[in-house]
GROMACS .gro file of C-alpha atoms in nm:
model
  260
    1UNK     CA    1  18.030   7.875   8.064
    2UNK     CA    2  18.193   7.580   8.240
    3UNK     CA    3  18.114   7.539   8.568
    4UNK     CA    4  18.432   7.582   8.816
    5UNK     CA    5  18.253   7.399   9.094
    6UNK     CA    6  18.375   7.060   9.211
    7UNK     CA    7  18.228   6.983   9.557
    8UNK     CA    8  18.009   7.230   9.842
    9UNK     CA    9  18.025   7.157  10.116
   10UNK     CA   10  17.759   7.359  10.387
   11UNK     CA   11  17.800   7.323  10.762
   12UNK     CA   12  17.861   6.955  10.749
   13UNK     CA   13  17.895   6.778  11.059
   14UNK     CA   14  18.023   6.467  11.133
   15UNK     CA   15  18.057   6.247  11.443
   16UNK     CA   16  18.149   5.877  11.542
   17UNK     CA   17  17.887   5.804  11.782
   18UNK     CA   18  17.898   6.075  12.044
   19UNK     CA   19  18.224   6.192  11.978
   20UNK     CA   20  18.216   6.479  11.678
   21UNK     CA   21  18.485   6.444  11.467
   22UNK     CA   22  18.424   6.716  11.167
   23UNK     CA   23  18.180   6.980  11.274
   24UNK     CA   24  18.051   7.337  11.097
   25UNK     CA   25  18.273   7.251  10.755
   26UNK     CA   26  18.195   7.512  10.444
   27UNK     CA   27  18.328   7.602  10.177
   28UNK     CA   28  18.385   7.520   9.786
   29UNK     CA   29  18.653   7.317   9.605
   30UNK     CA   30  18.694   7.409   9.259
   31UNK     CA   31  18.769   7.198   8.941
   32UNK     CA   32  19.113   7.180   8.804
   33UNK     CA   33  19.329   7.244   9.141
   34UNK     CA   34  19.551   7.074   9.383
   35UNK     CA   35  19.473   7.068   9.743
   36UNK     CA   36  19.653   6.987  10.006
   37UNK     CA   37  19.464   6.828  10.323
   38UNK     CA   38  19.685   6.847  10.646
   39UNK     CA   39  19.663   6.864  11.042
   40UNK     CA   40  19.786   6.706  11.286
   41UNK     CA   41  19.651   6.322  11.378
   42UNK     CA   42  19.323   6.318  11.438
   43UNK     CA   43  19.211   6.609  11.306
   44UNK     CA   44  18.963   6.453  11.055
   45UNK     CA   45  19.147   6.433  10.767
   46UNK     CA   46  19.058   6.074  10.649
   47UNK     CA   47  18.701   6.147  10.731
   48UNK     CA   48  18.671   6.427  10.490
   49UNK     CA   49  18.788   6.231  10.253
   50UNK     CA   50  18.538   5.959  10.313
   51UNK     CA   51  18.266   6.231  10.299
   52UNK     CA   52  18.373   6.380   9.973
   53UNK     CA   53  18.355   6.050   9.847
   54UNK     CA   54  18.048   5.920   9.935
   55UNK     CA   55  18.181   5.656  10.113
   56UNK     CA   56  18.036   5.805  10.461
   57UNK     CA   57  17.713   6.036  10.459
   58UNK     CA   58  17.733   6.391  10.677
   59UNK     CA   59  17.537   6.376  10.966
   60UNK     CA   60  17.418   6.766  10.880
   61UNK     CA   61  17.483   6.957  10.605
   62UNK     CA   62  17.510   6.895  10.267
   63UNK     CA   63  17.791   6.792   9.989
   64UNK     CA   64  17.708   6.845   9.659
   65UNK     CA   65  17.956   6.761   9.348
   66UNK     CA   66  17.935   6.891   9.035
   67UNK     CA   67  17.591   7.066   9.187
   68UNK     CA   68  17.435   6.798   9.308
   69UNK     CA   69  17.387   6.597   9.593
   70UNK     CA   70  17.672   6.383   9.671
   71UNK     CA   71  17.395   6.098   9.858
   72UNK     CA   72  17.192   6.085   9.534
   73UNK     CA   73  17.458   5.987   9.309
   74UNK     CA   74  17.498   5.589   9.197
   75UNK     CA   75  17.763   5.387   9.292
   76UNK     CA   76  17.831   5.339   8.954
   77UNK     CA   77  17.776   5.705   8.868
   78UNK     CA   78  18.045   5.805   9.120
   79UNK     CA   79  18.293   5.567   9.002
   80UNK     CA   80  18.274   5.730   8.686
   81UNK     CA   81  18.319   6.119   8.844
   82UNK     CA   82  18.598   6.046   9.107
   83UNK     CA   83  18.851   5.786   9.255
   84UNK     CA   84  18.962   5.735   9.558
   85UNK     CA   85  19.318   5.573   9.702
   86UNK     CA   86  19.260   5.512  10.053
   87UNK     CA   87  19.552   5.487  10.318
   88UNK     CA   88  19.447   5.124  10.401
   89UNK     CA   89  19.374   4.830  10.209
   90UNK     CA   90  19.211   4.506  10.267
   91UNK     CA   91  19.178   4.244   9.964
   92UNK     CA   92  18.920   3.985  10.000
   93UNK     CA   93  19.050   3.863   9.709
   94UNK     CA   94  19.377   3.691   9.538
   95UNK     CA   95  19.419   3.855   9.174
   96UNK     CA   96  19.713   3.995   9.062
   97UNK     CA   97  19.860   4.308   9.034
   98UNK     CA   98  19.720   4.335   8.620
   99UNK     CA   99  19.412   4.181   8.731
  100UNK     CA  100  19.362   4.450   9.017
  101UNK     CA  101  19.447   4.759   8.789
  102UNK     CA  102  19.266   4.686   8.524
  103UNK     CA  103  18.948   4.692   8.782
  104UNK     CA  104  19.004   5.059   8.787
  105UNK     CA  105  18.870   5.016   8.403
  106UNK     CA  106  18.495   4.879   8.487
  107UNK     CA  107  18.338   5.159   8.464
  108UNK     CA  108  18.421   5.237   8.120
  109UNK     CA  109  18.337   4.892   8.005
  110UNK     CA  110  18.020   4.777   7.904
  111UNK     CA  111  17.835   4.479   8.154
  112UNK     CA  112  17.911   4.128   8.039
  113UNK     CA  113  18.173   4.322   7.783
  114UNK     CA  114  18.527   4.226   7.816
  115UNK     CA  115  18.860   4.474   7.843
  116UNK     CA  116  18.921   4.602   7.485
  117UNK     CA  117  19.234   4.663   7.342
  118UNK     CA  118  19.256   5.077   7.465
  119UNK     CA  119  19.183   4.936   7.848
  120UNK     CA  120  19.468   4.663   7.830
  121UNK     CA  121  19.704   4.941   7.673
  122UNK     CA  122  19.623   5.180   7.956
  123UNK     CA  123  19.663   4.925   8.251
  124UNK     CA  124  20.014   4.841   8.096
  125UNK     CA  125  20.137   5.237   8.069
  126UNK     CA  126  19.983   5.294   8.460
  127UNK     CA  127  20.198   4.981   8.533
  128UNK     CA  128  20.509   5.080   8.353
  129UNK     CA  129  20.464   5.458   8.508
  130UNK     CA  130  20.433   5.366   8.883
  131UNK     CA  131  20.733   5.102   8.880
  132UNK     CA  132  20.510   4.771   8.882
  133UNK     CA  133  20.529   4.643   8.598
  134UNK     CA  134  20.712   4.360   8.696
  135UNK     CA  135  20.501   4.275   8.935
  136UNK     CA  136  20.177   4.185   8.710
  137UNK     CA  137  20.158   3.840   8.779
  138UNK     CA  138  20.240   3.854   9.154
  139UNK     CA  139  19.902   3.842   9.393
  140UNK     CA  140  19.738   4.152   9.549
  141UNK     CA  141  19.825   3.978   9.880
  142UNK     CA  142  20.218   3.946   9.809
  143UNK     CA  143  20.335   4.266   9.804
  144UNK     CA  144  20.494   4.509  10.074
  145UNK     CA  145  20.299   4.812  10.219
  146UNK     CA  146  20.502   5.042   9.917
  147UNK     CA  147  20.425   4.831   9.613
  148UNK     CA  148  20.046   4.787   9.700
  149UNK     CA  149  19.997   5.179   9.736
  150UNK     CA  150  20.184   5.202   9.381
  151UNK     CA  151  19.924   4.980   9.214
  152UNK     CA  152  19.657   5.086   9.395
  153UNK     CA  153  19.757   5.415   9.261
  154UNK     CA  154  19.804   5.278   8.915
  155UNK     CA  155  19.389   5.178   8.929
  156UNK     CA  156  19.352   5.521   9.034
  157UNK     CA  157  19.475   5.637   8.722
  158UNK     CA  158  19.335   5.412   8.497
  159UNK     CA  159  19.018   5.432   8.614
  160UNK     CA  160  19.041   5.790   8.444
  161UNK     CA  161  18.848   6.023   8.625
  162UNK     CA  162  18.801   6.426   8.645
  163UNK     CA  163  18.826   6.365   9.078
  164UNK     CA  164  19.085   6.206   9.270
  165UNK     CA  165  19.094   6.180   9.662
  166UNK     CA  166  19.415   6.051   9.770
  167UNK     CA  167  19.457   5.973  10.179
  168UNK     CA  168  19.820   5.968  10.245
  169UNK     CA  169  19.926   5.804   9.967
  170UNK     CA  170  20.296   5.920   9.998
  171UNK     CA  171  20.315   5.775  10.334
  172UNK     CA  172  20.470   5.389  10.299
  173UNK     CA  173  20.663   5.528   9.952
  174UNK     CA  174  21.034   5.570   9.913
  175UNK     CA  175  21.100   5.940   9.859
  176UNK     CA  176  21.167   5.923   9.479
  177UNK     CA  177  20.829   5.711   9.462
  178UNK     CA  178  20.673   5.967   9.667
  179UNK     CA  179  20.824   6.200   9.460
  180UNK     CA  180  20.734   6.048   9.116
  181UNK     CA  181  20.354   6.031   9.222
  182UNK     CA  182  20.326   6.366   9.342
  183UNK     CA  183  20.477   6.512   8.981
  184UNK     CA  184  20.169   6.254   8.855
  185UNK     CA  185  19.905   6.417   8.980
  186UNK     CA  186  20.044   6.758   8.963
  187UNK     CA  187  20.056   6.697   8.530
  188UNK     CA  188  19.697   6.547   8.591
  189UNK     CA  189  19.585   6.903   8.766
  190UNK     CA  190  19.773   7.052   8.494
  191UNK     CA  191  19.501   6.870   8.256
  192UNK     CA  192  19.253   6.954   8.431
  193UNK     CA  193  19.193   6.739   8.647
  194UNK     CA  194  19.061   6.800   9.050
  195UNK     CA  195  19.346   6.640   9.301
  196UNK     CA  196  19.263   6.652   9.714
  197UNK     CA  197  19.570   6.446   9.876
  198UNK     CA  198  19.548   6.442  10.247
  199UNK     CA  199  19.929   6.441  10.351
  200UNK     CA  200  20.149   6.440  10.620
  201UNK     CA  201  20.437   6.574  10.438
  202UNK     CA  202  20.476   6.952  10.500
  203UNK     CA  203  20.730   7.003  10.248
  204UNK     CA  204  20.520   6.753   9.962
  205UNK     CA  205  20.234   7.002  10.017
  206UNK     CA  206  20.451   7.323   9.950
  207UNK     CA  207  20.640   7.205   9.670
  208UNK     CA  208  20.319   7.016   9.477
  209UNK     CA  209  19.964   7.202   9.594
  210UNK     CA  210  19.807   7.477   9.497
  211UNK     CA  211  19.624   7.539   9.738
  212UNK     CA  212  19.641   7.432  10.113
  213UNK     CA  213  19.325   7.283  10.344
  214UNK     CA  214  19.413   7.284  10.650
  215UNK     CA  215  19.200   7.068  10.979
  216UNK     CA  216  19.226   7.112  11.352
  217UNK     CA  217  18.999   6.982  11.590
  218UNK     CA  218  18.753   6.867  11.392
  219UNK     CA  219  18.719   7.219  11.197
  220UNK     CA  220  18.878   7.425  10.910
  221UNK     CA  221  19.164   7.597  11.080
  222UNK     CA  222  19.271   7.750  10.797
  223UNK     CA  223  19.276   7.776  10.358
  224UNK     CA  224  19.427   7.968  10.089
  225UNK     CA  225  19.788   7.969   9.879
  226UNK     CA  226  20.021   7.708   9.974
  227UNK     CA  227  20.263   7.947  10.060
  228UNK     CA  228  20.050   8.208  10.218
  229UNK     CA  229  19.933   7.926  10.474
  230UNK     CA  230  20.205   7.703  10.534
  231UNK     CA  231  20.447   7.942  10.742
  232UNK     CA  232  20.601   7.935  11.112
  233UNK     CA  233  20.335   8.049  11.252
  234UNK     CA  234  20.103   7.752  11.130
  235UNK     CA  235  20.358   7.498  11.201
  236UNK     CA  236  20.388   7.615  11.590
  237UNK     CA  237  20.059   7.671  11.606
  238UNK     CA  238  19.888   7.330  11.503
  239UNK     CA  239  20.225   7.099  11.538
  240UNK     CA  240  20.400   7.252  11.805
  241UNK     CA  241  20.702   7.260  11.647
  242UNK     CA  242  20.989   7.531  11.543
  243UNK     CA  243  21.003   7.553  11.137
  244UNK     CA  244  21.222   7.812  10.900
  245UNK     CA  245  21.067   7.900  10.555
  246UNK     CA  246  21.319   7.904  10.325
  247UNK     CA  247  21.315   8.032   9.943
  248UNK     CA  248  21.531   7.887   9.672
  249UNK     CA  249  21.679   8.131   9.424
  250UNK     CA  250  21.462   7.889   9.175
  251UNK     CA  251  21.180   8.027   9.371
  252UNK     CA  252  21.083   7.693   9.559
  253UNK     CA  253  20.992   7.712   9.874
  254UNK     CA  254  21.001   7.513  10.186
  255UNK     CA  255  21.028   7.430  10.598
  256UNK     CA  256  21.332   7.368  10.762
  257UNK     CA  257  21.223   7.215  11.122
  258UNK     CA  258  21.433   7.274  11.452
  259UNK     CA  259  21.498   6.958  11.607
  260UNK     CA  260  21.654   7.070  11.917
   0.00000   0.00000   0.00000
């Protein structure tokens, strides 16, 4: 039988010198689903997503993926198993936009190999679907805050693995980019693949996630059924805010905020 685990996690803690920012965190993410990370600012949201990815180690507990121990993996290893799409970049480099996708292939090419034909064909269709493929020969370093998350996104894809962690990656996109990339990774879920996307966008998470994650304070407020989480109560409670849920006739669902 295929195993439905993606990553445990078991009372990890996590702290920033004295100051604990993720503390007494449990519970198991399965394969082939689309979570939805939210909470408020400062709820830990970007650190969870460094600790699923390796990138930071728990300071207790333990994260394995795929059953084993997240710290024992190889960079290399990982880079196979999962991607990540952070919500900052910083290039230390001047390629261009081809040149930078097509790093999302290294891992499936062999050392001191060069791109074959398969790994030029899939940088140019992650291009073409994110709306950058007429950027290719423009530098990393020239592009606006939207068009950098778009091919940063587009190495995500290429680099063609069964995990993606995605850390607001809607949030400096025009809504019908935003839009576009969400209905992305929901057809990669659909395949099979394991999507966590940390978002700010109530609405995003309702219409595209499966299931809902969300933080407060440092600790798991709450998890289940996007719809069976995200409700009034939720939004008042962690956002202070007054929302309406509203149902389509289509059956859609989604929050309707009171402004005034």
């Amino acid at each position: 039988m295929r195993d439905s685990r993606g990553w445990e996690l078991e009372n990890v803690y996590f702290s920033y010198g004295a100051a604990p920012c993720l503390q007494e965190i449990s519970m198991t993410l399965e394969c082939g689903r689309f979570y939805g990370l939210i909470g408020p600012n400062g709820s830990g949201k970007s650190t969870l997503i460094d600790l699923l990815s390796g990138y930071v180690k728990a300071d207790q507990g333990t994260i394995r993926l795929k059953s084993r121990p997240l710290h024992s993996m190889q960079r290399l290893e990982l880079a196979a198993l999962l991607t990540v799409v952070p919500q900052r970049f910083a290039f230390n480099f001047d390629f261009n936009v081809y040149e930078t996708v097509m790093m999302g292939r290294y891992p499936h090419i062999s050392r001191f190999s060069s791109p074959a034909q398969n790994d030029h064909r899939q940088v140019s269709e992650a291009l073409a679907l994110l709306d950058v493929a007429d950027l290719a020969q423009r530098s990393i370093r020239k592009l606006s805050g939207g068009e950098t998350q778009r091919v940063m996104i587009a190495r995500a894809l290429v680099q063609d693995t069964d995990f993606i962690l995605l850390d607001e990656v809607t949030a400096n996109l025009d809504i019908n980019h935003a839009i576009a990339i969400m209905q992305t990774m929901k057809g990669l879920v659909n395949e099979g693949k394991t999507v966590i996307a940390a978002l700010h966008d109530l609405n995003m998470a309702l219409s595209f996630c499966d299931h809902i994650l969300v933080l407060n304070n440092g600790r798991l407020h709450r998890r289940g059924m996007a719809t069976d989480v995200i409700d009034e109560e939720l939004v008042a409670d962690i956002y202070q805010v007054s929302s309406e849920v509203i149902s389509g006739n289509d059956g859609s669902v989604h929050l309707s905020f009171k402004y005034q």
